[in-house]
Coordinates of C-alpha atoms and ligand atoms in Angstrom, one line a residue:
X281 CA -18.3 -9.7 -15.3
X282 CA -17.2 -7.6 -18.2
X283 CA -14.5 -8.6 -20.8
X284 CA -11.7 -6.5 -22.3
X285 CA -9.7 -6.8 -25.4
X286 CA -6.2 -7.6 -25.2
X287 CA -5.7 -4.5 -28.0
X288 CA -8.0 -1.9 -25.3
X289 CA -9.2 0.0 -28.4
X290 CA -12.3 -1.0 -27.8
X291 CA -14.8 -0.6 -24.8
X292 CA -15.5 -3.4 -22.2
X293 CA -18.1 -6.1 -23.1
X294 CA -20.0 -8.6 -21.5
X295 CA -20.4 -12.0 -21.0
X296 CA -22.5 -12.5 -24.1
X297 CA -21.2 -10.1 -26.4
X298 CA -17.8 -11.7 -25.8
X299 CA -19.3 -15.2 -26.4
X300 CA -21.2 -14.5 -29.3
X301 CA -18.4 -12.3 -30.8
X302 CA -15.4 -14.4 -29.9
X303 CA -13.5 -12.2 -31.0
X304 CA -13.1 -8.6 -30.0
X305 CA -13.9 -5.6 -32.8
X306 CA -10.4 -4.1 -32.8
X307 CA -8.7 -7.5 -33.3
X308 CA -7.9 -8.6 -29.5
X309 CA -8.9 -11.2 -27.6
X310 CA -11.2 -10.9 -24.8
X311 CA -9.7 -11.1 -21.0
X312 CA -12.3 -11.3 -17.9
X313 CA -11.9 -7.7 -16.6
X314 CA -10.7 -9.1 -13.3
X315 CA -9.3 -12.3 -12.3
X316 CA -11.5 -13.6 -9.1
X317 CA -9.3 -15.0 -6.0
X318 CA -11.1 -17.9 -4.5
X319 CA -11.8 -17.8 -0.6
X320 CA -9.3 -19.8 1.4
X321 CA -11.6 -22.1 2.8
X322 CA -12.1 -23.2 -0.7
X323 CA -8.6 -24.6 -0.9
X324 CA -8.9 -25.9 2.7
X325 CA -11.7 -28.0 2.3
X326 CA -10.8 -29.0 -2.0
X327 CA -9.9 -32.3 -1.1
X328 CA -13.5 -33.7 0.3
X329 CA -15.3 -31.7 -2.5
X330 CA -16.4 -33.3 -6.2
X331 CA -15.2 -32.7 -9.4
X332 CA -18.7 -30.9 -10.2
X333 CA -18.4 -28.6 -6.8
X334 CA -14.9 -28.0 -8.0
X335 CA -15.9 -26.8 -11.4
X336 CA -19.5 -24.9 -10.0
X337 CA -17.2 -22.6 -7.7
X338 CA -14.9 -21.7 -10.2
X339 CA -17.7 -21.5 -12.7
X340 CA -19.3 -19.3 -10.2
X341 CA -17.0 -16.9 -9.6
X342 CA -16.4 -16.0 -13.5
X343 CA -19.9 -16.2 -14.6
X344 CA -22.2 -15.9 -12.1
X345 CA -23.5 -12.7 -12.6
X346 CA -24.1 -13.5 -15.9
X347 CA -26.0 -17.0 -15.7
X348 CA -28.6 -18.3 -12.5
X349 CA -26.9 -20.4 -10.8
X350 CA -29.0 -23.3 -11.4
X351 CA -28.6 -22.7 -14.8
X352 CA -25.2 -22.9 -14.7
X353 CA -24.5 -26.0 -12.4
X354 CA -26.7 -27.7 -15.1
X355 CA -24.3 -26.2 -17.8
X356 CA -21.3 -27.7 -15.6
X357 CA -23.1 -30.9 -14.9
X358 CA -23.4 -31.4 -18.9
X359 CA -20.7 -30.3 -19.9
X360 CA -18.9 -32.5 -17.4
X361 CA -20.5 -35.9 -17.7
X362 CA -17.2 -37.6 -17.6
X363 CA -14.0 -38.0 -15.0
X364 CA -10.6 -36.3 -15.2
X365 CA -8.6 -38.6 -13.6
X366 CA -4.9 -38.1 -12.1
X367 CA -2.9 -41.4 -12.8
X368 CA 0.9 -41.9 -11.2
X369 CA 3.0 -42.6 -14.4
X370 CA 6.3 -42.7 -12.9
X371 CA 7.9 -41.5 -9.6
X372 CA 6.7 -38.3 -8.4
X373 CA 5.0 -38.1 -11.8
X374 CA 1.4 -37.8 -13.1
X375 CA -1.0 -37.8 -15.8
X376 CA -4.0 -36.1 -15.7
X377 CA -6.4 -38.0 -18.0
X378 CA -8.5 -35.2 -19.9
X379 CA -9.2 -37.7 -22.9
X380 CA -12.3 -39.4 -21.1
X381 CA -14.9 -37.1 -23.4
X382 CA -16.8 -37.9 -26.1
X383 CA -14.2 -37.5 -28.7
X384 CA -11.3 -38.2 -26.3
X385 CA -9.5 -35.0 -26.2
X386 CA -9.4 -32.5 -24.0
X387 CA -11.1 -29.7 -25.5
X388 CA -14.8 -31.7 -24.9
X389 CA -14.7 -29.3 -21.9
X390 CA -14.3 -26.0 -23.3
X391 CA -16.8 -27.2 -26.3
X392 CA -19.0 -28.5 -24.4
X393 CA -19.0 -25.9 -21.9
X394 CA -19.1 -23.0 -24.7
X395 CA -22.1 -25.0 -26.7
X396 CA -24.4 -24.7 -23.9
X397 CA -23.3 -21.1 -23.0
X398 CA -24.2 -20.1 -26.3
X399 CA -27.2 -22.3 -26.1
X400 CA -28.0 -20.2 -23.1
X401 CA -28.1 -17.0 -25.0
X402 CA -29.7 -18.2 -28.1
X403 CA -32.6 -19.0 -25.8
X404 CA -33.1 -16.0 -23.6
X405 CA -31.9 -13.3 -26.6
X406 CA -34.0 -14.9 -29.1
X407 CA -31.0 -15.1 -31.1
X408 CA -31.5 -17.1 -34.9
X409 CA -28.7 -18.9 -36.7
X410 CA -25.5 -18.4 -34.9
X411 CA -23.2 -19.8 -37.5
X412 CA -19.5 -20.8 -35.7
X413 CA -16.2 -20.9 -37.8
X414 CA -13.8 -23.5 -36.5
X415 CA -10.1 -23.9 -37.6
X416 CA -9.2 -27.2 -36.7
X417 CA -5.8 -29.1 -36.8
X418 CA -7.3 -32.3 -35.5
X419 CA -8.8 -32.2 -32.0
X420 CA -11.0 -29.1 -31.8
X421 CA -13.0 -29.8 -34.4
X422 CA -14.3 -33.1 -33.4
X423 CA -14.9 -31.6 -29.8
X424 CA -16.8 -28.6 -31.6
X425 CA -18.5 -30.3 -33.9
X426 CA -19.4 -33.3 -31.3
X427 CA -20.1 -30.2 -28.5
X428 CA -22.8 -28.6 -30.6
X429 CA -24.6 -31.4 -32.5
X430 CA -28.3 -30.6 -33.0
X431 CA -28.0 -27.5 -30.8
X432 CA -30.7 -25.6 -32.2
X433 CA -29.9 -22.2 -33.7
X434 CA -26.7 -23.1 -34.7
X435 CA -24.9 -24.4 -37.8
X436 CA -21.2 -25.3 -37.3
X437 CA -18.1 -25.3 -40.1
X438 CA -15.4 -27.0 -39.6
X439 CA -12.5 -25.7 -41.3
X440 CA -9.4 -28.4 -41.6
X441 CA -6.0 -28.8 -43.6
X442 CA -6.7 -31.6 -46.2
X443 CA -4.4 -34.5 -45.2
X444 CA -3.3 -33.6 -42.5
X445 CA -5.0 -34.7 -39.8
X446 CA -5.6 -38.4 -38.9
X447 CA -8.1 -40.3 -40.6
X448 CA -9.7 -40.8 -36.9
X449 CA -10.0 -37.7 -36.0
X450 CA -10.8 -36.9 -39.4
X451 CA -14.4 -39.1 -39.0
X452 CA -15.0 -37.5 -35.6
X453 CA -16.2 -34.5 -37.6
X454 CA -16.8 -35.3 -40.9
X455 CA -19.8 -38.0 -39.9
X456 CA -22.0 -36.0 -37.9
X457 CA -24.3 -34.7 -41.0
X458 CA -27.2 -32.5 -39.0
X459 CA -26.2 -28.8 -38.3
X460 CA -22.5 -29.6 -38.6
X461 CA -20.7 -28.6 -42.3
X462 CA -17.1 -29.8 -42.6
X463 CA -14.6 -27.7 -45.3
X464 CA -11.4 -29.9 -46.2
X465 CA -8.7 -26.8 -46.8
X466 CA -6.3 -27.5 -49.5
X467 CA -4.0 -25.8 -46.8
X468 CA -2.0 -26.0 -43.7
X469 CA -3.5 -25.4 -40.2
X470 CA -2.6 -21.9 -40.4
X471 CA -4.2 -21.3 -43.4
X472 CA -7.3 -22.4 -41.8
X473 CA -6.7 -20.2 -39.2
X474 CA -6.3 -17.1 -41.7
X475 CA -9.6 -17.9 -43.2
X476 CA -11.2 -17.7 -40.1
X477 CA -9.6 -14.6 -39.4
X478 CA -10.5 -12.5 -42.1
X479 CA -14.4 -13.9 -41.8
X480 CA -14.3 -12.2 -38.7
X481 CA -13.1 -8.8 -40.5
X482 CA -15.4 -9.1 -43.3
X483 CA -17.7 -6.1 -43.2
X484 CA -20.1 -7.4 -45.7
X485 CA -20.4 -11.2 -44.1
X486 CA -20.7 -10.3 -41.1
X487 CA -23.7 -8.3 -42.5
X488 CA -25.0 -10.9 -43.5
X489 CA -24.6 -13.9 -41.1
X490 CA -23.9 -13.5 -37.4
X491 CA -20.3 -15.9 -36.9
X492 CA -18.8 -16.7 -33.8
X493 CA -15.6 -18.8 -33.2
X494 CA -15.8 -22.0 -30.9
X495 CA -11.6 -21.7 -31.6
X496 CA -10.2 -21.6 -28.1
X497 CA -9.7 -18.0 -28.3
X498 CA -13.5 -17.8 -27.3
X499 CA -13.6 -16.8 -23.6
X500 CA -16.2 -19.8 -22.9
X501 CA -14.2 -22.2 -24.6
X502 CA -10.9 -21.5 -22.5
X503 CA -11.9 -19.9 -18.7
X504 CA -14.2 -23.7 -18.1
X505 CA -10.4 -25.5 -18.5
X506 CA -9.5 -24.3 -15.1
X507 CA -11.4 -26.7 -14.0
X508 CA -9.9 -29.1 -14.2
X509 CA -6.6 -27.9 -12.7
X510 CA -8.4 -27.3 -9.4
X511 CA -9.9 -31.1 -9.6
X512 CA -6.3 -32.0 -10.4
X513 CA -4.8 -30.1 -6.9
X514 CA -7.8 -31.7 -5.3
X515 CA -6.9 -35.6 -6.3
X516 CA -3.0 -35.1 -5.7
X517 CA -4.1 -34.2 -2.1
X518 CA -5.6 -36.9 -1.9
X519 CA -2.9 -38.9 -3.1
X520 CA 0.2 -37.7 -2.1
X521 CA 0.6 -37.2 1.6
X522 CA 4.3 -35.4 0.6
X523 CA 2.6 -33.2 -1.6
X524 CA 0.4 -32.2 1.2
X525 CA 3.3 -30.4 3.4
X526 CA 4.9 -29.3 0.5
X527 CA 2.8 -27.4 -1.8
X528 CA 5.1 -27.5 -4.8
X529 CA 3.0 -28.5 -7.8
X530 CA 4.4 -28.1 -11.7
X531 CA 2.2 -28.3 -14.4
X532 CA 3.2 -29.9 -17.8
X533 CA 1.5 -28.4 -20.7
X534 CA 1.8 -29.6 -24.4
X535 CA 0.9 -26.9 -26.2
X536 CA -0.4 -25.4 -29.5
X537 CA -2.5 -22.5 -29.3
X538 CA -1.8 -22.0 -25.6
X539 CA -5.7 -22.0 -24.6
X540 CA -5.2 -24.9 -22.3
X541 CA -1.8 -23.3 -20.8
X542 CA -3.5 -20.2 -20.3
X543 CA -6.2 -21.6 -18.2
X544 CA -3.9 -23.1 -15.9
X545 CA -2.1 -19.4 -15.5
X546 CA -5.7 -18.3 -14.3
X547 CA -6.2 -20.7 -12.3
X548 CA -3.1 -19.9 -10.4
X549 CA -4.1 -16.3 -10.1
X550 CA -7.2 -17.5 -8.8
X551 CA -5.0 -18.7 -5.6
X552 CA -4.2 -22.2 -6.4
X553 CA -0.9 -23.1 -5.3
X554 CA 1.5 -24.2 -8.6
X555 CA 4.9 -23.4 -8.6
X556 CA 5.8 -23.2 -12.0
X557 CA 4.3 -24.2 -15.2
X558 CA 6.4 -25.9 -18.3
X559 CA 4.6 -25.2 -22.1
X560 CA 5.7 -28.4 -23.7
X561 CA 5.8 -27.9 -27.4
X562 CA 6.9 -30.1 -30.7
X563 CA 9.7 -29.0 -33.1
X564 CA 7.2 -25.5 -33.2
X565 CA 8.8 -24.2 -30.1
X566 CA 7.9 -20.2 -31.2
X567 CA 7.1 -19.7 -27.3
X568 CA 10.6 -21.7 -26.6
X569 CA 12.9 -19.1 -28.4
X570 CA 10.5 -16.6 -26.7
X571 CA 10.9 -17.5 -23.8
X572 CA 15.1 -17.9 -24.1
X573 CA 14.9 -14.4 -26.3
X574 CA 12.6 -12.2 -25.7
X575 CA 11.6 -12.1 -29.0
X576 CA 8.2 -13.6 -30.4
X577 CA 8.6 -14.5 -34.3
X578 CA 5.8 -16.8 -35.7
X579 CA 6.5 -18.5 -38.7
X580 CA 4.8 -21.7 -40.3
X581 CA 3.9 -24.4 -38.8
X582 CA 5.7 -27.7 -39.7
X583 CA 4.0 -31.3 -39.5
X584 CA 4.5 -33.0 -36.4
X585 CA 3.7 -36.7 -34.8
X586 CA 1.9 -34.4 -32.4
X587 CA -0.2 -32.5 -34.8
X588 CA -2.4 -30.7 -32.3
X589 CA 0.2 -28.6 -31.3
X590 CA 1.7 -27.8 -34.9
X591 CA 0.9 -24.2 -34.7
X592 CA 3.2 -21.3 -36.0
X593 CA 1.3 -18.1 -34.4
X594 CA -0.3 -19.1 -31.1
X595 CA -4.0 -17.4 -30.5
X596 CA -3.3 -17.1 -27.3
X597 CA -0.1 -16.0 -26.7
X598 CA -1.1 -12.3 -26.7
X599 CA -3.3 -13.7 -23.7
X600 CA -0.5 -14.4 -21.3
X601 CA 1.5 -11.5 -22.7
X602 CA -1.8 -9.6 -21.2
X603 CA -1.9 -11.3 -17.7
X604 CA 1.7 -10.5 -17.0
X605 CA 2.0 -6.7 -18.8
X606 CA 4.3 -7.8 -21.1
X607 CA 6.9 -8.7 -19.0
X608 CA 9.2 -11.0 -20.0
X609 CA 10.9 -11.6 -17.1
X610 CA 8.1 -12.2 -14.8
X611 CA 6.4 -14.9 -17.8
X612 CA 10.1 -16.7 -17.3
X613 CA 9.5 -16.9 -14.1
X614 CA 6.3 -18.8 -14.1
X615 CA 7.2 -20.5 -17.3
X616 CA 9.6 -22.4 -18.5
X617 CA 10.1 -24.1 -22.4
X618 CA 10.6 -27.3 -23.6
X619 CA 10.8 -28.6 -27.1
X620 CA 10.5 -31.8 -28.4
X621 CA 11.8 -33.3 -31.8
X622 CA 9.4 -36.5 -33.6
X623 CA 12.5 -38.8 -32.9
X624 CA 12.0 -38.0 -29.3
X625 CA 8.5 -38.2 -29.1
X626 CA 8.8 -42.1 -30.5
X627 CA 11.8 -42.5 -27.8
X628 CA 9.3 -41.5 -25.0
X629 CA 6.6 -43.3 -26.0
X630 CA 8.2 -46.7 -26.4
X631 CA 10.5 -46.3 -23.5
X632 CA 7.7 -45.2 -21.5
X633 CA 5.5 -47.8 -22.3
X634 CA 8.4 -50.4 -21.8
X635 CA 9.3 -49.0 -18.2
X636 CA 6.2 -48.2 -16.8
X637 CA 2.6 -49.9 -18.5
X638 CA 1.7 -46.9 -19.5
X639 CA 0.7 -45.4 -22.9
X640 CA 1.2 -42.2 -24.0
X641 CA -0.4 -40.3 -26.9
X642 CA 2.4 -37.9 -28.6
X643 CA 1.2 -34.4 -27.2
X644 CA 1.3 -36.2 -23.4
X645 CA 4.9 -37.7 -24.4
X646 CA 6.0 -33.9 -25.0
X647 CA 4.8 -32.8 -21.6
X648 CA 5.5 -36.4 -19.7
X649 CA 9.4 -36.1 -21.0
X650 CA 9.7 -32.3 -20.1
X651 CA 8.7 -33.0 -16.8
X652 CA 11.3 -36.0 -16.0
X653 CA 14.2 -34.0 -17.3
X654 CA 13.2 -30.9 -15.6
X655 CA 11.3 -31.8 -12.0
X656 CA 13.3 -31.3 -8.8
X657 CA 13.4 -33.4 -5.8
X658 CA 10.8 -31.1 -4.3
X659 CA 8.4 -30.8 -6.7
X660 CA 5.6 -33.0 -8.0
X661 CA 5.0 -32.9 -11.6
X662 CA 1.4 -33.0 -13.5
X663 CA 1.4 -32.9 -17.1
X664 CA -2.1 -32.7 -19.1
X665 CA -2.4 -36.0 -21.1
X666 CA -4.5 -34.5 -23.8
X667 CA -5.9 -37.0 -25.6
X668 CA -6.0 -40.6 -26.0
X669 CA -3.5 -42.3 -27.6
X670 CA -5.8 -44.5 -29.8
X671 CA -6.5 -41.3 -31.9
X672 CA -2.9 -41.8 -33.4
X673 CA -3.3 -45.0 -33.5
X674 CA -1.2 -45.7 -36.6
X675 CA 1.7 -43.2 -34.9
X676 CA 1.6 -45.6 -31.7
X677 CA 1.2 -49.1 -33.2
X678 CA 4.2 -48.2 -35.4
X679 CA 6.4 -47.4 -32.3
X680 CA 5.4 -49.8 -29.4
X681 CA 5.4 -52.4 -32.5
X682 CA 2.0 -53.7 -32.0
X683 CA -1.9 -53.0 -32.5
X684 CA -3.6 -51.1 -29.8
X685 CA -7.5 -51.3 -29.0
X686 CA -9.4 -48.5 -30.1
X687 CA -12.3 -47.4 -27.8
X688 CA -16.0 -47.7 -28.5
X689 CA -16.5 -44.4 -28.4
X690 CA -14.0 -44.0 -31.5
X691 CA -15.7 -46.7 -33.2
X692 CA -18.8 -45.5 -33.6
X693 CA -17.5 -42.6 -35.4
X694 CA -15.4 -44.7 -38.0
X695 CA -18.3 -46.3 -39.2
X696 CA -19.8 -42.8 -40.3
X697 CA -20.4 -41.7 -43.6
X698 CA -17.2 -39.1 -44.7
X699 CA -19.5 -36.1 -45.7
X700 CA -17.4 -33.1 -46.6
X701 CA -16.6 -30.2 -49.4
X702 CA -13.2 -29.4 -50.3
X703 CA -12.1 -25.8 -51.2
X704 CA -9.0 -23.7 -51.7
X705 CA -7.4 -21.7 -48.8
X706 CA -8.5 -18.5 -50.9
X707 CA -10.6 -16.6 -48.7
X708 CA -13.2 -14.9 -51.4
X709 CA -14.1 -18.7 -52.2
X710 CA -14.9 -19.6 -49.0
X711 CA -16.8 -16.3 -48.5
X712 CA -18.8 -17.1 -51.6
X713 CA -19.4 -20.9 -50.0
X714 CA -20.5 -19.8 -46.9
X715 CA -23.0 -17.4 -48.2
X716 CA -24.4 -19.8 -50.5
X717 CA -24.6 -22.9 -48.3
X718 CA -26.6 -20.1 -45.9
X719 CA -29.2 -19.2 -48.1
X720 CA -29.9 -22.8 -49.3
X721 CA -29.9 -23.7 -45.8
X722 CA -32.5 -20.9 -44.8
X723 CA -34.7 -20.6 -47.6
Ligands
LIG922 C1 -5.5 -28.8 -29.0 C2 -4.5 -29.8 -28.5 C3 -3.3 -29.4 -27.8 C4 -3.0 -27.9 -27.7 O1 -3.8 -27.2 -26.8 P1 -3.8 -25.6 -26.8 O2 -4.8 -25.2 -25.8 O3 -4.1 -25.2 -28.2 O4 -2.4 -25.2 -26.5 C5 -2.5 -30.4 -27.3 N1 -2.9 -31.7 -27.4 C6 -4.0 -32.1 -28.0 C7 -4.2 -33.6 -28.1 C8 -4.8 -31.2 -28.6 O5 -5.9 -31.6 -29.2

């Protein structure tokens, strides 16, 4: 399968040109050429198949002329060593659990997918020292880092806002030592961003080392989070015999850079049945006042309880602009806004947790609350609960008032030495860095 850029100025490329690049020459972002419809008896039979067959058809379909197909049900058996669970939170209401991964977020798929993609290619091309650039505002980077630990070939950077992520997920990525570097930005998320940005531009760098992004821009990182809606389908059939007859699934996305929302929209087009899809967002609601306007108008990010999703210019808007021809009425259609204030986000944690036994994390309140004040009688809401709430843990003890467990898993990290280098968001110091830390590296 070939990949185009959203921008079209420059020609079609394939599956490993668009991994290794990320990024597309003239600035766009790389969109499979064609959107594969899946074969009715797929959906007939979802409900008896496994959360592995699930992902190896959909996998299929996208990248199977690329990658043997052994290679790549190993690829979707490692990368999904772990469940996805759908949990009823209230009437009529779901959760689907994507924070069973390593680091307990949802983006160990698409980084652990994307790591042994790449993997893939460093071995058959012959590749040497793939470096990849990732802006982080919590989440991805501990997947990243965590997805491509001692992979050989290639060295990771984390790039993240100094103080502004929590000190959990802060030791997710900062720990790891080996072929992982983490750079604390004196900067916001966006400035991290920016950075990462303009590596991509840079002639001369690029020259010199051969970068790739693992931000979820990167077609391997984002296509492999269908998935996970099909599994989803697949378990409320099982569940919910109303559902069944009815067909009218809505999926709740709390959303940042709009990877995860993104997927989902494929995975529609791909044939399975949603109805509608809500983008759940923080007080950075740019796609909200799109969505009601017509009008997109980034601006800075502010700091959220939900600090995943404080993004100002989402990556991957220009991707759903691109799967609908920029028509505004059609994405309304599909999509519908919600925004969600910190006030709120306590309110719906605590009252949730009060009324029903179950505990949110602040990006899953977003999407949980836009979902009760939206669903219809006729409709059966899934919204992505996408991480686990003990990664904000001081955010939740503070609202439901007491101390909550924190998981093994998140342990282990916590007990890691914090190894990391601290620089200014000014991009010809980080050039200078990076060059650097490259030859004493390779010497
Ligand atoms: C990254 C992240 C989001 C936002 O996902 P996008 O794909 O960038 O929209 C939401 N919640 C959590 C916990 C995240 O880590």
């Amino acid at each position: 399968m070939d990949y185009y850029s959203t921008n079209k100025q420059t020609p079609l490329a394939g599956l490993q040109e668009a991994v290794v690049k990320g990024l597309a020459a003239d600035k766009g972002l790389f969109m499979p050429e064609r959107i594969p419809v899946l074969p009715d008896t797929f959906f007939e039979q979802i409900d008896r198949l496994s959360f592995h067959e699930i992902a190896c058809e959909v996998a299929h379909a996208f990248f199977g002329e690329d990658i043997e197909p052994e290679i790549l049900s190993q690829i979707v058996r490692d990368t999904l060593n772990f469940d996805t669970p759908v949990v009823e939170v209230s009437e009529n209401i779901y959760a689907l659990e994507l924070f069973h991964g390593p680091t307990l977020a949802f983006k160990d798929v698409g980084a652990r997918f994307m790591a042994r993609v790449l993997g893939y290619f460093i071995r058959k091309q012959g590749l040497k020292e793939v470096n990849v650039l990732v802006a982080t505002s919590g989440d991805t980077g501990s997947a990243v880092a965590n997805g491509f630990l001692g992979v050989e070939g290639i060295h990771v950077y984390v790039l993240y806002p100094k103080g502004k992520v929590s000190t959990i997920q802060e030791s997710q990525f900062t720990t790891l030592g080996k072929n992982i570097t983490a750079l604390e930005i004196d900067g916001t998320f966006d400035d991290c961003q920016a950075l990462v940005k303009s590596a991509f531009m840079d002639k001369a760098l690029n020259e010199k080392m051969l970068l790739t992004s693992a931000n979820s821009i990167n077609v391997a990182r984002f296509l492999p989070q269908s998935f996970y809606y099909f599994h989803a389908y697949a378990q409320l059939l099982r569940k919910n015999e109303y559902l069944r007859r009815n067909n009218e699934v809505v999926f709740c996305v709390p959303s940042g850079n709009f990877g995860n929302l993104t997927a989902g929209l494929i995975a529609q087009q791909m044939g399975l049945p949603v109805k509608r899809f809500i983008a759940a967002n923080n007080k950075n609601d740019i796609f909200l006042q799109y969505l009601l306007t017509g009008q997109y108008n980034p601006r800075p990010s502010v700091q959220t309880l939900a600090n995943a999703m404080d993004v100002g210019d989402p990556s991957n808007f220009v991707r759903i602009l691109d799967l609908y021809h920029h028509n505004h009425e059609t994405i309304t259609q599909i999509i519908s806004g919600f925004s969600c204030d910190d006030d709120t986000i306590r309110e719906t944690v605590k009252t949730c947790y009060e009324l029903t036994g179950y505990l949110l994390d602040p990006h899953g309140a977003c999407g949980y609350l836009a979902l009760l004040r939206s669903l219809q009688p006729n409709e059966t809401g899934v919204f992505l609960e996408t991480a686990h709430p003990a990664k904000f843990k001081d955010t939740i003890d503070r609202i439901i008032g007491k101390s909550i467990e924190i998981p093994e898993k998140l342990q282990v990290f916590m007990k890691g030495k914090k190894q990391s280098i601290e620089l200014s968001n000014d991009f010809q110091q980080f050039k200078d860095f990076i060059l650097l830390h490259k030859k004493i590296q390779y010497k």
